[in-house]
């Protein structure tokens, strides 16, 4: 077990699990006793960096809540390459295929960095969805949002060139994983490590070509780097996006 995973094991032993569950998007707005019901049914897991959590085709029998760390959702192909669909951080949920009976996972989930994850059996989640309307509503809202993301991705592949798709992806990463920088109005620093290889997988692009574009963006002052984290200058990217930004 790596140092990062070992540190997560120590954190898990001392963690306030109720607090972590309160941050989960799936459990927003639930009463304390309702969150406790989830906690009582949950099982904790520690995944080392790059370790698979589940693979496409496996029986979808558990829903997962990411408490700490980073998880990557991706589609593998026959050429041993992957198309990254999403990068998740603490509080996000995955494995929602388990909300329906007799389903298989559609994507591959992999620890992008060391991750502490809680999982709940699909049968228990379905029962709780019937008993707790707010939970069912949260699940529907998450699914609708992700359907919207998928629709945007299809639009981008059809109508935007690679530079436009990269700008759109960087802005989405800034929205979801950015920490505002003091004294730099509108600029953020990503909380997760995103390499050029990972960006290429998000876009379905060639990595060397994407690296050339990133170098161009850096020269223009649209992005930067600090301690292996990407800096994104939102106002500059939004201006560059112009009228096609959706």
PDB file of C-alpha atoms in Angstrom:
ATOM      1  CA  UNK A   1       0.000   0.000   0.000  1.00  0.00           C
ATOM      2  CA  UNK A   2       1.389   3.411  -0.966  1.00  0.00           C
ATOM      3  CA  UNK A   3       1.934   6.282   1.424  1.00  0.00           C
ATOM      4  CA  UNK A   4      -1.183   8.062   0.172  1.00  0.00           C
ATOM      5  CA  UNK A   5      -3.413   5.033   0.680  1.00  0.00           C
ATOM      6  CA  UNK A   6      -1.863   4.372   4.099  1.00  0.00           C
ATOM      7  CA  UNK A   7      -2.595   7.960   5.116  1.00  0.00           C
ATOM      8  CA  UNK A   8      -6.214   7.493   4.043  1.00  0.00           C
ATOM      9  CA  UNK A   9      -6.483   4.379   6.215  1.00  0.00           C
ATOM     10  CA  UNK A  10      -5.359   6.450   9.203  1.00  0.00           C
ATOM     11  CA  UNK A  11      -7.794   9.223   8.303  1.00  0.00           C
ATOM     12  CA  UNK A  12     -10.646   6.735   7.960  1.00  0.00           C
ATOM     13  CA  UNK A  13      -9.979   5.380  11.446  1.00  0.00           C
ATOM     14  CA  UNK A  14     -10.440   8.856  12.947  1.00  0.00           C
ATOM     15  CA  UNK A  15     -12.981  10.266  10.509  1.00  0.00           C
ATOM     16  CA  UNK A  16     -16.369  11.748  11.284  1.00  0.00           C
ATOM     17  CA  UNK A  17     -18.218   9.686   8.689  1.00  0.00           C
ATOM     18  CA  UNK A  18     -21.491  11.531   9.234  1.00  0.00           C
ATOM     19  CA  UNK A  19     -19.777  14.800   8.235  1.00  0.00           C
ATOM     20  CA  UNK A  20     -18.460  13.217   5.034  1.00  0.00           C
ATOM     21  CA  UNK A  21     -21.887  11.843   4.154  1.00  0.00           C
ATOM     22  CA  UNK A  22     -23.419  15.277   4.728  1.00  0.00           C
ATOM     23  CA  UNK A  23     -21.137  16.614   1.973  1.00  0.00           C
ATOM     24  CA  UNK A  24     -22.272  13.959  -0.516  1.00  0.00           C
ATOM     25  CA  UNK A  25     -24.403  15.312  -3.362  1.00  0.00           C
ATOM     26  CA  UNK A  26     -26.617  12.227  -3.161  1.00  0.00           C
ATOM     27  CA  UNK A  27     -27.554  12.993   0.450  1.00  0.00           C
ATOM     28  CA  UNK A  28     -28.064  16.775   0.340  1.00  0.00           C
ATOM     29  CA  UNK A  29     -31.086  17.900   2.338  1.00  0.00           C
ATOM     30  CA  UNK A  30     -31.571  14.654   4.239  1.00  0.00           C
ATOM     31  CA  UNK A  31     -32.336  14.614   7.946  1.00  0.00           C
ATOM     32  CA  UNK A  32     -29.704  13.403  10.401  1.00  0.00           C
ATOM     33  CA  UNK A  33     -31.515  10.125  11.073  1.00  0.00           C
ATOM     34  CA  UNK A  34     -31.835   9.489   7.326  1.00  0.00           C
ATOM     35  CA  UNK A  35     -28.103  10.010   6.791  1.00  0.00           C
ATOM     36  CA  UNK A  36     -27.467   7.665   9.706  1.00  0.00           C
ATOM     37  CA  UNK A  37     -29.490   4.976   7.924  1.00  0.00           C
ATOM     38  CA  UNK A  38     -27.131   5.256   4.962  1.00  0.00           C
ATOM     39  CA  UNK A  39     -24.123   5.167   7.230  1.00  0.00           C
ATOM     40  CA  UNK A  40     -25.329   2.016   8.966  1.00  0.00           C
ATOM     41  CA  UNK A  41     -25.670   0.249   5.611  1.00  0.00           C
ATOM     42  CA  UNK A  42     -22.374   1.443   4.132  1.00  0.00           C
ATOM     43  CA  UNK A  43     -19.022  -0.304   3.757  1.00  0.00           C
ATOM     44  CA  UNK A  44     -15.724   1.603   3.504  1.00  0.00           C
ATOM     45  CA  UNK A  45     -13.006   0.903   0.934  1.00  0.00           C
ATOM     46  CA  UNK A  46      -9.532   2.341   0.347  1.00  0.00           C
ATOM     47  CA  UNK A  47      -8.294   2.190  -3.254  1.00  0.00           C
ATOM     48  CA  UNK A  48      -4.673   2.850  -4.179  1.00  0.00           C
ATOM     49  CA  UNK A  49      -3.825   5.111  -7.118  1.00  0.00           C
ATOM     50  CA  UNK A  50      -4.772   3.513 -10.485  1.00  0.00           C
ATOM     51  CA  UNK A  51      -6.613   0.604  -8.853  1.00  0.00           C
ATOM     52  CA  UNK A  52      -9.902  -0.351 -10.598  1.00  0.00           C
ATOM     53  CA  UNK A  53     -13.076  -0.064  -8.524  1.00  0.00           C
ATOM     54  CA  UNK A  54     -15.361  -1.735 -11.055  1.00  0.00           C
ATOM     55  CA  UNK A  55     -15.299  -2.524 -14.766  1.00  0.00           C
ATOM     56  CA  UNK A  56     -17.876  -2.390 -17.581  1.00  0.00           C
ATOM     57  CA  UNK A  57     -20.101  -5.452 -17.673  1.00  0.00           C
ATOM     58  CA  UNK A  58     -19.791  -6.239 -13.976  1.00  0.00           C
ATOM     59  CA  UNK A  59     -23.058  -6.626 -12.117  1.00  0.00           C
ATOM     60  CA  UNK A  60     -24.124  -3.201 -10.839  1.00  0.00           C
ATOM     61  CA  UNK A  61     -24.805  -4.168  -7.257  1.00  0.00           C
ATOM     62  CA  UNK A  62     -23.424  -1.208  -5.269  1.00  0.00           C
ATOM     63  CA  UNK A  63     -23.620   2.599  -5.315  1.00  0.00           C
ATOM     64  CA  UNK A  64     -20.416   4.425  -4.356  1.00  0.00           C
ATOM     65  CA  UNK A  65     -19.875   7.722  -2.539  1.00  0.00           C
ATOM     66  CA  UNK A  66     -16.412   9.277  -2.851  1.00  0.00           C
ATOM     67  CA  UNK A  67     -15.425  10.703   0.536  1.00  0.00           C
ATOM     68  CA  UNK A  68     -11.829  11.671  -0.158  1.00  0.00           C
ATOM     69  CA  UNK A  69      -9.504  11.468  -3.144  1.00  0.00           C
ATOM     70  CA  UNK A  70     -10.153  11.345  -6.882  1.00  0.00           C
ATOM     71  CA  UNK A  71     -11.871   8.770  -9.112  1.00  0.00           C
ATOM     72  CA  UNK A  72     -11.837   8.653 -12.905  1.00  0.00           C
ATOM     73  CA  UNK A  73     -14.766   7.262 -14.922  1.00  0.00           C
ATOM     74  CA  UNK A  74     -13.728   6.018 -18.341  1.00  0.00           C
ATOM     75  CA  UNK A  75     -14.612   3.858 -21.338  1.00  0.00           C
ATOM     76  CA  UNK A  76     -11.886   1.357 -22.275  1.00  0.00           C
ATOM     77  CA  UNK A  77     -11.468   0.130 -25.848  1.00  0.00           C
ATOM     78  CA  UNK A  78      -9.821  -2.755 -27.664  1.00  0.00           C
ATOM     79  CA  UNK A  79      -6.601  -0.786 -28.276  1.00  0.00           C
ATOM     80  CA  UNK A  80      -5.848  -0.551 -24.534  1.00  0.00           C
ATOM     81  CA  UNK A  81      -6.763   3.121 -24.584  1.00  0.00           C
ATOM     82  CA  UNK A  82      -9.403   4.837 -22.513  1.00  0.00           C
ATOM     83  CA  UNK A  83     -11.780   7.723 -23.077  1.00  0.00           C
ATOM     84  CA  UNK A  84     -12.185   9.543 -19.778  1.00  0.00           C
ATOM     85  CA  UNK A  85     -15.794  10.543 -19.177  1.00  0.00           C
ATOM     86  CA  UNK A  86     -15.489  12.324 -15.826  1.00  0.00           C
ATOM     87  CA  UNK A  87     -13.100  13.095 -12.986  1.00  0.00           C
ATOM     88  CA  UNK A  88     -14.810  12.942  -9.590  1.00  0.00           C
ATOM     89  CA  UNK A  89     -13.742  14.433  -6.262  1.00  0.00           C
ATOM     90  CA  UNK A  90     -15.023  14.196  -2.688  1.00  0.00           C
ATOM     91  CA  UNK A  91     -18.794  14.261  -2.270  1.00  0.00           C
ATOM     92  CA  UNK A  92     -19.603  12.878  -5.715  1.00  0.00           C
ATOM     93  CA  UNK A  93     -21.431   9.617  -6.386  1.00  0.00           C
ATOM     94  CA  UNK A  94     -20.966   6.914  -9.021  1.00  0.00           C
ATOM     95  CA  UNK A  95     -22.317   3.474  -9.829  1.00  0.00           C
ATOM     96  CA  UNK A  96     -25.884   4.770 -10.112  1.00  0.00           C
ATOM     97  CA  UNK A  97     -26.681   1.907 -12.498  1.00  0.00           C
ATOM     98  CA  UNK A  98     -27.384   0.039  -9.247  1.00  0.00           C
ATOM     99  CA  UNK A  99     -30.580   2.047  -8.808  1.00  0.00           C
ATOM    100  CA  UNK A 100     -32.135  -0.262 -11.405  1.00  0.00           C
ATOM    101  CA  UNK A 101     -32.299  -4.014 -10.923  1.00  0.00           C
ATOM    102  CA  UNK A 102     -30.379  -6.449 -13.145  1.00  0.00           C
ATOM    103  CA  UNK A 103     -28.080  -3.786 -14.589  1.00  0.00           C
ATOM    104  CA  UNK A 104     -24.373  -3.840 -15.381  1.00  0.00           C
ATOM    105  CA  UNK A 105     -21.891  -1.012 -14.904  1.00  0.00           C
ATOM    106  CA  UNK A 106     -21.485   0.905 -18.164  1.00  0.00           C
ATOM    107  CA  UNK A 107     -18.136   2.545 -17.356  1.00  0.00           C
ATOM    108  CA  UNK A 108     -14.866   1.692 -15.694  1.00  0.00           C
ATOM    109  CA  UNK A 109     -14.154   3.406 -12.361  1.00  0.00           C
ATOM    110  CA  UNK A 110     -10.483   3.799 -11.422  1.00  0.00           C
ATOM    111  CA  UNK A 111      -8.814   5.578  -8.506  1.00  0.00           C
ATOM    112  CA  UNK A 112      -7.139   8.588 -10.153  1.00  0.00           C
ATOM    113  CA  UNK A 113      -5.434   9.323  -6.852  1.00  0.00           C
ATOM    114  CA  UNK A 114      -5.722   7.350  -3.619  1.00  0.00           C
ATOM    115  CA  UNK A 115      -9.431   7.244  -2.757  1.00  0.00           C
ATOM    116  CA  UNK A 116     -11.593   6.529   0.282  1.00  0.00           C
ATOM    117  CA  UNK A 117     -14.970   5.321  -0.937  1.00  0.00           C
ATOM    118  CA  UNK A 118     -18.130   4.170   0.837  1.00  0.00           C
ATOM    119  CA  UNK A 119     -20.457   1.761  -0.945  1.00  0.00           C
ATOM    120  CA  UNK A 120     -24.045   0.699  -0.338  1.00  0.00           C
ATOM    121  CA  UNK A 121     -25.778  -2.359  -1.769  1.00  0.00           C
ATOM    122  CA  UNK A 122     -28.058  -1.549  -4.695  1.00  0.00           C
ATOM    123  CA  UNK A 123     -31.012  -3.312  -3.064  1.00  0.00           C
ATOM    124  CA  UNK A 124     -30.634  -1.154   0.055  1.00  0.00           C
ATOM    125  CA  UNK A 125     -30.361   2.007  -2.048  1.00  0.00           C
ATOM    126  CA  UNK A 126     -33.554   1.153  -3.946  1.00  0.00           C
ATOM    127  CA  UNK A 127     -35.412   0.605  -0.669  1.00  0.00           C
ATOM    128  CA  UNK A 128     -34.164   3.904   0.720  1.00  0.00           C
ATOM    129  CA  UNK A 129     -35.204   5.708  -2.476  1.00  0.00           C
ATOM    130  CA  UNK A 130     -38.771   4.568  -1.842  1.00  0.00           C
ATOM    131  CA  UNK A 131     -38.646   5.542   1.825  1.00  0.00           C
ATOM    132  CA  UNK A 132     -36.860   8.917   1.459  1.00  0.00           C
ATOM    133  CA  UNK A 133     -38.275  11.183  -1.304  1.00  0.00           C
ATOM    134  CA  UNK A 134     -35.447  13.748  -1.037  1.00  0.00           C
ATOM    135  CA  UNK A 135     -32.900  11.037  -1.730  1.00  0.00           C
ATOM    136  CA  UNK A 136     -34.830   9.879  -4.802  1.00  0.00           C
ATOM    137  CA  UNK A 137     -35.026  13.490  -6.030  1.00  0.00           C
ATOM    138  CA  UNK A 138     -31.276  13.950  -5.538  1.00  0.00           C
ATOM    139  CA  UNK A 139     -30.570  10.813  -7.575  1.00  0.00           C
ATOM    140  CA  UNK A 140     -32.840  12.001 -10.395  1.00  0.00           C
ATOM    141  CA  UNK A 141     -31.169  15.421 -10.462  1.00  0.00           C
ATOM    142  CA  UNK A 142     -27.700  13.847 -10.655  1.00  0.00           C
ATOM    143  CA  UNK A 143     -28.768  11.566 -13.500  1.00  0.00           C
ATOM    144  CA  UNK A 144     -30.383  14.443 -15.417  1.00  0.00           C
ATOM    145  CA  UNK A 145     -27.251  16.579 -15.014  1.00  0.00           C
ATOM    146  CA  UNK A 146     -25.045  13.777 -16.301  1.00  0.00           C
ATOM    147  CA  UNK A 147     -27.356  13.209 -19.244  1.00  0.00           C
ATOM    148  CA  UNK A 148     -26.963  16.917 -20.009  1.00  0.00           C
ATOM    149  CA  UNK A 149     -23.180  16.571 -19.817  1.00  0.00           C
ATOM    150  CA  UNK A 150     -23.304  13.645 -22.241  1.00  0.00           C
ATOM    151  CA  UNK A 151     -25.448  15.675 -24.649  1.00  0.00           C
ATOM    152  CA  UNK A 152     -22.948  18.557 -24.489  1.00  0.00           C
ATOM    153  CA  UNK A 153     -20.112  16.131 -25.210  1.00  0.00           C
ATOM    154  CA  UNK A 154     -21.907  14.865 -28.312  1.00  0.00           C
ATOM    155  CA  UNK A 155     -22.490  18.462 -29.451  1.00  0.00           C
ATOM    156  CA  UNK A 156     -18.817  19.271 -28.938  1.00  0.00           C
ATOM    157  CA  UNK A 157     -17.637  16.259 -30.942  1.00  0.00           C
ATOM    158  CA  UNK A 158     -19.971  17.170 -33.799  1.00  0.00           C
ATOM    159  CA  UNK A 159     -19.503  20.926 -34.026  1.00  0.00           C
ATOM    160  CA  UNK A 160     -16.355  22.095 -32.207  1.00  0.00           C
ATOM    161  CA  UNK A 161     -12.732  21.758 -33.220  1.00  0.00           C
ATOM    162  CA  UNK A 162     -10.103  20.418 -30.814  1.00  0.00           C
ATOM    163  CA  UNK A 163      -9.090  23.862 -29.470  1.00  0.00           C
ATOM    164  CA  UNK A 164     -12.699  24.787 -28.772  1.00  0.00           C
ATOM    165  CA  UNK A 165     -13.322  21.436 -27.090  1.00  0.00           C
ATOM    166  CA  UNK A 166     -10.231  21.938 -24.941  1.00  0.00           C
ATOM    167  CA  UNK A 167     -11.396  25.404 -23.867  1.00  0.00           C
ATOM    168  CA  UNK A 168     -14.822  24.011 -22.968  1.00  0.00           C
ATOM    169  CA  UNK A 169     -13.228  21.159 -20.992  1.00  0.00           C
ATOM    170  CA  UNK A 170     -10.905  23.494 -19.096  1.00  0.00           C
ATOM    171  CA  UNK A 171     -13.820  25.738 -18.149  1.00  0.00           C
ATOM    172  CA  UNK A 172     -15.820  22.725 -16.915  1.00  0.00           C
ATOM    173  CA  UNK A 173     -12.851  21.571 -14.842  1.00  0.00           C
ATOM    174  CA  UNK A 174     -12.535  25.091 -13.417  1.00  0.00           C
ATOM    175  CA  UNK A 175     -16.217  25.072 -12.432  1.00  0.00           C
ATOM    176  CA  UNK A 176     -16.155  21.685 -10.739  1.00  0.00           C
ATOM    177  CA  UNK A 177     -12.636  21.337  -9.403  1.00  0.00           C
ATOM    178  CA  UNK A 178     -11.231  24.868  -9.249  1.00  0.00           C
ATOM    179  CA  UNK A 179     -10.104  26.779  -6.174  1.00  0.00           C
ATOM    180  CA  UNK A 180     -10.241  30.574  -6.679  1.00  0.00           C
ATOM    181  CA  UNK A 181      -6.857  32.295  -6.583  1.00  0.00           C
ATOM    182  CA  UNK A 182      -6.514  35.362  -4.382  1.00  0.00           C
ATOM    183  CA  UNK A 183      -5.662  38.569  -6.188  1.00  0.00           C
ATOM    184  CA  UNK A 184      -6.378  36.932  -9.584  1.00  0.00           C
ATOM    185  CA  UNK A 185      -9.940  37.758 -10.421  1.00  0.00           C
ATOM    186  CA  UNK A 186     -11.658  34.827 -12.105  1.00  0.00           C
ATOM    187  CA  UNK A 187      -8.633  32.506 -12.112  1.00  0.00           C
ATOM    188  CA  UNK A 188      -8.600  29.122 -10.365  1.00  0.00           C
ATOM    189  CA  UNK A 189      -6.166  26.376  -9.431  1.00  0.00           C
ATOM    190  CA  UNK A 190      -7.377  22.814  -9.981  1.00  0.00           C
ATOM    191  CA  UNK A 191      -7.653  20.679  -6.844  1.00  0.00           C
ATOM    192  CA  UNK A 192      -6.775  17.536  -8.794  1.00  0.00           C
ATOM    193  CA  UNK A 193      -3.734  16.606 -10.855  1.00  0.00           C
ATOM    194  CA  UNK A 194      -4.671  16.580 -14.534  1.00  0.00           C
ATOM    195  CA  UNK A 195      -1.879  15.615 -16.929  1.00  0.00           C
ATOM    196  CA  UNK A 196      -1.830  16.225 -20.668  1.00  0.00           C
ATOM    197  CA  UNK A 197      -2.458  12.494 -21.079  1.00  0.00           C
ATOM    198  CA  UNK A 198      -5.622  12.711 -18.994  1.00  0.00           C
ATOM    199  CA  UNK A 199      -6.801  15.788 -20.869  1.00  0.00           C
ATOM    200  CA  UNK A 200      -6.204  13.957 -24.143  1.00  0.00           C
ATOM    201  CA  UNK A 201      -8.348  11.080 -22.880  1.00  0.00           C
ATOM    202  CA  UNK A 202     -11.100  13.481 -21.861  1.00  0.00           C
ATOM    203  CA  UNK A 203     -11.117  14.913 -25.368  1.00  0.00           C
ATOM    204  CA  UNK A 204     -10.396  11.748 -27.305  1.00  0.00           C
ATOM    205  CA  UNK A 205      -7.364  13.514 -28.772  1.00  0.00           C
ATOM    206  CA  UNK A 206      -3.738  12.730 -29.591  1.00  0.00           C
ATOM    207  CA  UNK A 207      -1.559  13.630 -26.585  1.00  0.00           C
ATOM    208  CA  UNK A 208       1.377  15.259 -28.451  1.00  0.00           C
ATOM    209  CA  UNK A 209      -1.039  17.408 -30.434  1.00  0.00           C
ATOM    210  CA  UNK A 210      -2.902  18.390 -27.275  1.00  0.00           C
ATOM    211  CA  UNK A 211       0.400  19.262 -25.564  1.00  0.00           C
ATOM    212  CA  UNK A 212       1.206  21.650 -28.411  1.00  0.00           C
ATOM    213  CA  UNK A 213      -2.146  23.356 -27.952  1.00  0.00           C
ATOM    214  CA  UNK A 214      -1.601  23.615 -24.187  1.00  0.00           C
ATOM    215  CA  UNK A 215       1.799  25.237 -24.825  1.00  0.00           C
ATOM    216  CA  UNK A 216       0.071  27.748 -27.085  1.00  0.00           C
ATOM    217  CA  UNK A 217      -2.567  28.447 -24.405  1.00  0.00           C
ATOM    218  CA  UNK A 218       0.187  29.011 -21.843  1.00  0.00           C
ATOM    219  CA  UNK A 219       1.982  31.519 -24.090  1.00  0.00           C
ATOM    220  CA  UNK A 220      -1.299  33.400 -24.498  1.00  0.00           C
ATOM    221  CA  UNK A 221      -1.722  33.559 -20.712  1.00  0.00           C
ATOM    222  CA  UNK A 222      -4.853  31.405 -20.672  1.00  0.00           C
ATOM    223  CA  UNK A 223      -3.366  28.705 -18.411  1.00  0.00           C
ATOM    224  CA  UNK A 224      -0.391  28.211 -16.103  1.00  0.00           C
ATOM    225  CA  UNK A 225       1.049  25.727 -13.625  1.00  0.00           C
ATOM    226  CA  UNK A 226       1.806  25.752  -9.893  1.00  0.00           C
ATOM    227  CA  UNK A 227       3.074  22.773  -7.863  1.00  0.00           C
ATOM    228  CA  UNK A 228       1.938  20.301 -10.550  1.00  0.00           C
ATOM    229  CA  UNK A 229      -1.555  21.805 -10.553  1.00  0.00           C
ATOM    230  CA  UNK A 230      -3.128  23.493 -13.547  1.00  0.00           C
ATOM    231  CA  UNK A 231      -4.031  27.185 -13.292  1.00  0.00           C
ATOM    232  CA  UNK A 232      -6.974  28.245 -15.446  1.00  0.00           C
ATOM    233  CA  UNK A 233      -7.599  31.897 -16.245  1.00  0.00           C
ATOM    234  CA  UNK A 234     -11.341  31.829 -16.753  1.00  0.00           C
ATOM    235  CA  UNK A 235     -11.955  35.349 -18.135  1.00  0.00           C
ATOM    236  CA  UNK A 236      -9.355  34.851 -20.882  1.00  0.00           C
ATOM    237  CA  UNK A 237     -10.757  31.461 -21.864  1.00  0.00           C
ATOM    238  CA  UNK A 238     -14.348  32.721 -21.834  1.00  0.00           C
ATOM    239  CA  UNK A 239     -13.353  35.627 -24.076  1.00  0.00           C
ATOM    240  CA  UNK A 240     -11.563  33.233 -26.426  1.00  0.00           C
ATOM    241  CA  UNK A 241     -14.624  30.984 -26.508  1.00  0.00           C
ATOM    242  CA  UNK A 242     -16.810  33.738 -27.856  1.00  0.00           C
ATOM    243  CA  UNK A 243     -20.309  33.022 -29.064  1.00  0.00           C
ATOM    244  CA  UNK A 244     -20.013  29.221 -29.363  1.00  0.00           C
ATOM    245  CA  UNK A 245     -19.601  28.718 -25.592  1.00  0.00           C
ATOM    246  CA  UNK A 246     -22.673  26.885 -24.277  1.00  0.00           C
TER     247      UNK A 246
END
